[in-house]
Short mmCIF file of C-alpha atoms in Angstrom, two decimals:
data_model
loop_
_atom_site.label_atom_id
_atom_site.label_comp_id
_atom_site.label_asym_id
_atom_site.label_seq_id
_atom_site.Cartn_x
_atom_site.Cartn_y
_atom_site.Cartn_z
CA UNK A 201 6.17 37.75 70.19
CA UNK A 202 2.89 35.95 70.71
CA UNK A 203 2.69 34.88 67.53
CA UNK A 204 6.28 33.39 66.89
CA UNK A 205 5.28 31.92 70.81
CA UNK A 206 2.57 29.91 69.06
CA UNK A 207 4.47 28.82 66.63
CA UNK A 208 7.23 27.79 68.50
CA UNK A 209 4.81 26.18 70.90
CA UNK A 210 3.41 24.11 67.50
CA UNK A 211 6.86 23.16 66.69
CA UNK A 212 7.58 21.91 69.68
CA UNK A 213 4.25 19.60 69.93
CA UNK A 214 4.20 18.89 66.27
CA UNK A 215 7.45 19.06 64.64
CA UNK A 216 7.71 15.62 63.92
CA UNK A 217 3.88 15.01 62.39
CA UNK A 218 5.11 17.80 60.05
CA UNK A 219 8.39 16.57 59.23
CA UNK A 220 6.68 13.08 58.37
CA UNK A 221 4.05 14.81 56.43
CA UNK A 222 6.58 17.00 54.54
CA UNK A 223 8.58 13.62 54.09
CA UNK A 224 4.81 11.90 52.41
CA UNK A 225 4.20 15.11 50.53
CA UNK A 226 7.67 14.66 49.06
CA UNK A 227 7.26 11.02 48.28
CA UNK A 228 4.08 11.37 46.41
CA UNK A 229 5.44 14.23 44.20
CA UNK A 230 8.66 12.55 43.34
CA UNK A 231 6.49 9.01 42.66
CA UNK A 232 3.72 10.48 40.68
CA UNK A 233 6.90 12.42 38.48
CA UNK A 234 8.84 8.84 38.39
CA UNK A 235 5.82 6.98 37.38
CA UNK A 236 5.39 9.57 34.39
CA UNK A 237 8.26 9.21 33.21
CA UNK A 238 8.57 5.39 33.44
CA UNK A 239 5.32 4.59 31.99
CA UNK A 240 5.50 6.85 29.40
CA UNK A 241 9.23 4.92 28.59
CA UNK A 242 7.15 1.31 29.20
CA UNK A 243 4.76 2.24 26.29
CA UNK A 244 7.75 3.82 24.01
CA UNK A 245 9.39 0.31 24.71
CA UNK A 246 6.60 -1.83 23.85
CA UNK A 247 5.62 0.06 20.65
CA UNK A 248 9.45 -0.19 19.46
CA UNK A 249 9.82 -3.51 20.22
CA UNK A 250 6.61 -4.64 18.32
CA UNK A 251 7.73 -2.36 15.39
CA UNK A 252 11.77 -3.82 15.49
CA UNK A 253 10.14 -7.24 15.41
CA UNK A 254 7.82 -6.80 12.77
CA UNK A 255 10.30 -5.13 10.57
CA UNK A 256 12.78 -8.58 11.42
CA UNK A 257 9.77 -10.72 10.06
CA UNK A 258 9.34 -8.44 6.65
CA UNK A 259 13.16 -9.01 6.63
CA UNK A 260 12.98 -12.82 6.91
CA UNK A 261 10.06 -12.70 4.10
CA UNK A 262 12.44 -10.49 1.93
CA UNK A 263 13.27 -11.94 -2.05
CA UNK A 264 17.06 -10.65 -0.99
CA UNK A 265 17.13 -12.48 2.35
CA UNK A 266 20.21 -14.76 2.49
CA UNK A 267 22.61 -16.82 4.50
CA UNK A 268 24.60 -13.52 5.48
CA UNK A 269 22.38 -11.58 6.73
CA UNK A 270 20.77 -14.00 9.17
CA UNK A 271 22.96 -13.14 11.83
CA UNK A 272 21.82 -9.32 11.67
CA UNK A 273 18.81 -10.45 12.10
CA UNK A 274 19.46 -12.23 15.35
CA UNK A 275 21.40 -9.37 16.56
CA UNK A 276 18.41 -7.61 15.81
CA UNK A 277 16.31 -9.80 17.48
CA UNK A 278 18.67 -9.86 20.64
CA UNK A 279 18.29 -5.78 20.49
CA UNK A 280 14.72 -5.23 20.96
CA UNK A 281 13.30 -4.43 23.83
CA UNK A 282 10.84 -5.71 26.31
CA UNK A 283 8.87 -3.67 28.67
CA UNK A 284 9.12 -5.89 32.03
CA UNK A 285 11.68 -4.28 34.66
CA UNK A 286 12.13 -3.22 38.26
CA UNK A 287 8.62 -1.65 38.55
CA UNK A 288 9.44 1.37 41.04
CA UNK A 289 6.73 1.33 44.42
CA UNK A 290 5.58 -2.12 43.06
CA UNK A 291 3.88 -2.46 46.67
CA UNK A 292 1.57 0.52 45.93
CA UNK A 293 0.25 -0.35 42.86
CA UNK A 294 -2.71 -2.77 44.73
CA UNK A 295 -3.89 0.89 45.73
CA UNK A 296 -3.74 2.24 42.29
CA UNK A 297 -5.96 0.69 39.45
CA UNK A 298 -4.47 2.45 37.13
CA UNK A 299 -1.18 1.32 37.82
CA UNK A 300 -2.10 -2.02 38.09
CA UNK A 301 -3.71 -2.34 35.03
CA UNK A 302 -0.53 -0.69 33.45
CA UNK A 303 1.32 -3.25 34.96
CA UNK A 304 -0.73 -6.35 33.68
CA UNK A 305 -0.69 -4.53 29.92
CA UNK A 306 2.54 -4.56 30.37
CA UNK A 307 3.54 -8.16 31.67
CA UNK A 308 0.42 -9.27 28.74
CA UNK A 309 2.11 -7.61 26.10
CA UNK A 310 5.69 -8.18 27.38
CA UNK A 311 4.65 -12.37 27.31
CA UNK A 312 3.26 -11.92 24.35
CA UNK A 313 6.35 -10.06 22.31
CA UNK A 314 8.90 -12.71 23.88
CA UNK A 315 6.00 -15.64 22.49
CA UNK A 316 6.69 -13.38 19.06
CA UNK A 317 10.27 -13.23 19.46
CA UNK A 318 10.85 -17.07 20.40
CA UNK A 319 8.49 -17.98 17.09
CA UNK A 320 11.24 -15.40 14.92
CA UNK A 321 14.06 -17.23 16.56
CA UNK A 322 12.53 -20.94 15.12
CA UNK A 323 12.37 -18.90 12.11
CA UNK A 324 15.33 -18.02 12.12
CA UNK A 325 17.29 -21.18 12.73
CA UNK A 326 15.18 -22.96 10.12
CA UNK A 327 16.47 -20.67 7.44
CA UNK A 328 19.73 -20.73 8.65
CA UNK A 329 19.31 -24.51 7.92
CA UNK A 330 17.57 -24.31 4.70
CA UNK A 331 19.88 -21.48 3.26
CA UNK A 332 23.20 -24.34 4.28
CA UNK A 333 21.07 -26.78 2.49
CA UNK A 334 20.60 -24.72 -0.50
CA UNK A 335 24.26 -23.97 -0.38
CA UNK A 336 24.80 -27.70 -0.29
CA UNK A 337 22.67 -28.42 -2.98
CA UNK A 338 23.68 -25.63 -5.25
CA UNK A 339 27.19 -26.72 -5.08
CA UNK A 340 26.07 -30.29 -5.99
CA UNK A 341 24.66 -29.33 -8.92
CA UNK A 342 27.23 -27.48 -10.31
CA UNK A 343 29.96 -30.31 -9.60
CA UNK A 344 27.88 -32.38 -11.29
CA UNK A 345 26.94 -29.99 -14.63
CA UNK A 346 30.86 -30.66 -14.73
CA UNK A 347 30.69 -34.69 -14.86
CA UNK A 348 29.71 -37.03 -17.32
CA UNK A 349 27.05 -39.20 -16.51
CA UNK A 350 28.90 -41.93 -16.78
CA UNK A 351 31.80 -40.82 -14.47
CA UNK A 352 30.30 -42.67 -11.55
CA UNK A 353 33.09 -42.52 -8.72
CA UNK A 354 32.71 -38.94 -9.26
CA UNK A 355 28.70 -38.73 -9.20
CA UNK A 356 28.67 -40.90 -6.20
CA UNK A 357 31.08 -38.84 -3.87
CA UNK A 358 29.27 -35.79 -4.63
CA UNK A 359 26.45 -36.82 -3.11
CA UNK A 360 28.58 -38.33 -0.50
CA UNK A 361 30.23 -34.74 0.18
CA UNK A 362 26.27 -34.01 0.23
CA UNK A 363 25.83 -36.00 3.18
CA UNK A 364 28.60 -35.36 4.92
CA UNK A 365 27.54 -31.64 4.66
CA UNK A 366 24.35 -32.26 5.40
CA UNK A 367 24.98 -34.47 8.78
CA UNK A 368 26.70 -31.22 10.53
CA UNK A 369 23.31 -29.36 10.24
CA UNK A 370 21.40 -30.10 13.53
CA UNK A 371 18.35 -32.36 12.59
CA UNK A 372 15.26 -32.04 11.23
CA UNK A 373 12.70 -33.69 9.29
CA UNK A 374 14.48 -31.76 5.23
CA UNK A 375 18.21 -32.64 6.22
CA UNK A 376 16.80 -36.44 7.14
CA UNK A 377 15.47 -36.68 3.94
CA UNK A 378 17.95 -35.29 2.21
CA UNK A 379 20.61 -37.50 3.52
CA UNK A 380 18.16 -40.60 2.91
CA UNK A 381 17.24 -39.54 -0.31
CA UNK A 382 21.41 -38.71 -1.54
CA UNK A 383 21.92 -42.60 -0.20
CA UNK A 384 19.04 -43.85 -2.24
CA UNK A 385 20.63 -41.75 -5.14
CA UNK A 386 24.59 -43.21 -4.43
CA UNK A 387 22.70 -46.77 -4.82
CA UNK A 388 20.99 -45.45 -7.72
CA UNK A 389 24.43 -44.72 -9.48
CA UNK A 390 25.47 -48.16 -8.41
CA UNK A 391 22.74 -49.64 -10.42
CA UNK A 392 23.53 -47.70 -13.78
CA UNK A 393 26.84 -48.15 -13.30
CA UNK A 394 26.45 -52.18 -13.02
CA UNK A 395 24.04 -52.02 -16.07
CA UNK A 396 26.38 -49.60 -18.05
CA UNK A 397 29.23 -52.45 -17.42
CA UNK A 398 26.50 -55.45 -18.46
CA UNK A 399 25.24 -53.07 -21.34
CA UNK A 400 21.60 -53.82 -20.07
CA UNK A 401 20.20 -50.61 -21.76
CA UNK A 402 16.02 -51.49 -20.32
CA UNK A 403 17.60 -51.93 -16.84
CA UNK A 404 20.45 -48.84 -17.84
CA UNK A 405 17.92 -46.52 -18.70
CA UNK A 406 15.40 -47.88 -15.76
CA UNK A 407 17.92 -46.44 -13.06
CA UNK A 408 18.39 -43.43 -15.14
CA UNK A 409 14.92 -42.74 -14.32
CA UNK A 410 15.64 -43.43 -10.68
CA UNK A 411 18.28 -40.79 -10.64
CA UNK A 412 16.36 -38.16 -12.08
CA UNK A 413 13.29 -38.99 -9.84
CA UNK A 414 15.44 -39.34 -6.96
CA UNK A 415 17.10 -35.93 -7.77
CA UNK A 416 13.97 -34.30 -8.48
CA UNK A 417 12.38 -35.23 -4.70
CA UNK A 418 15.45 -33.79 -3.45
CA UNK A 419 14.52 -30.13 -5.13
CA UNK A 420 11.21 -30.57 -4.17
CA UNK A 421 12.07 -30.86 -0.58
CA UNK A 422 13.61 -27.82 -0.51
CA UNK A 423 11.13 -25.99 -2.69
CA UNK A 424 8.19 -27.39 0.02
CA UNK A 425 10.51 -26.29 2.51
CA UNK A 426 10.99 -22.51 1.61
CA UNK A 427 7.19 -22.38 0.90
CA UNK A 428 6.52 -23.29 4.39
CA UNK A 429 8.90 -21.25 5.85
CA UNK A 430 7.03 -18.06 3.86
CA UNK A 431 3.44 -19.33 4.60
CA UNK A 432 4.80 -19.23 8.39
CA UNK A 433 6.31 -15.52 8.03
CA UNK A 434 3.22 -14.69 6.51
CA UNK A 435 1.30 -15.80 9.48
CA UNK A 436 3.38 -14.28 12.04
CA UNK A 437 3.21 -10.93 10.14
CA UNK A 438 -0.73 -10.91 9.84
CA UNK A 439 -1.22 -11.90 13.43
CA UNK A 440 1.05 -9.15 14.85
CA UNK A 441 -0.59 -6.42 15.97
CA UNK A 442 1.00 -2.74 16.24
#
């Protein structure tokens, strides 16, 4: 009776230092098993995502890449993860070093994979460009494997068609050219077909040389083009560390 007295007489004094040390008791356990848990996810996250975007950029270097599968890889792209979030007890972590140093490698590395991911996404667009050109292109040349040389109309609104395609892909510094270069090329046929009609066969065959330059700049643009866009794939892939 003495005993459960004391007891009762601690309760009494004491019950609610107790309860509020039960309560802190329970609040470290449960945030020391959260933090394991969600720091042990934040480095899961982080090594997928640097592993999903490096696989996207061996993709985008891939000999079997094409215009159809670009849009898997920004789906892909949209699907990785990042490891920034609601950081749980955020206000603690200025006690905790090792939290806080968690934290920065995680907002470091998190910057650093969206840096990666918005450098993919340039990729990305320029070879959706590129592969329309190419498109373009391709189906010039094969219209024009099935005219005569001297069926100008028809030579002429190919490359028209050319840059009409051409203007409905958003700007840059190939489509420019290209268009510039399939006007110089519509003048071009303008030429040999005035010189065809005068039977001026130095002047004919002068312009005939024009064309094939003219066309020949055009292929080289893209060629330059693609080689860039694989020199920068390259890069990306050396410089990303898993």
């Amino acid at each position: 009776m003495k005993v459960n007295g004391v007891f009762s007489k601690i309760s009494e004094r004491n019950w609610k230092i107790l309860l509020i040390l039960m309560v802190c008791v329970f609040s470290v356990i449960v945030y020391i098993s959260m933090s394991v848990v969600y720091w042990r996810e934040v480095d899961e996250s982080i090594v997928k995502s640097q592993l999903s975007t490096k696989d996207i950029l061996v993709k985008l270097q891939s000999d079997d890449f094409s215009h159809n599968t670009i849009y898997q890889v920004k789906e892909s792209l949209d699907n990785t993860t990042d490891c920034k979030g609601n950081f749980l007890f955020n206000w603690q972590s200025s006690f905790i070093e090792r939290i806080k140093s968690k934290i920065n490698k995680c907002t470091l590395e998190s910057d650093r994979l969206s840096r990666q991911k918005e450098a993919v996404y340039r990729l990305v667009h320029q070879m959706d460009k590129e592969s329309s050109l190419s498109t373009i292109l391709a189906e010039a040349t094969n219209k024009l494997h099935n005219v005569k040389n001297t069926e100008y109309y028809k030579c002429k609104q190919i490359w028209r068609e050319v840059i009409e395609s051409t203007n409905k892909i958003p700007g840059s510094g190939i489509t420019n050219s290209i268009i510039l270069k399939s006007q110089k090329l519509i003048t071009a046929y303008d030429k040999l077909e005035k010189y065809d009609n005068e039977q001026n066969f130095k002047l004919y065959n002068s312009a005939m040389d024009e064309v094939a330059q003219i066309y020949s700049e055009i292929v080289g643009l893209q060629a330059q083009a693609i080689k860039e866009y694989d020199e920068k794939v390259s890069d990306l892939i050396k410089s990303y560390k898993v």
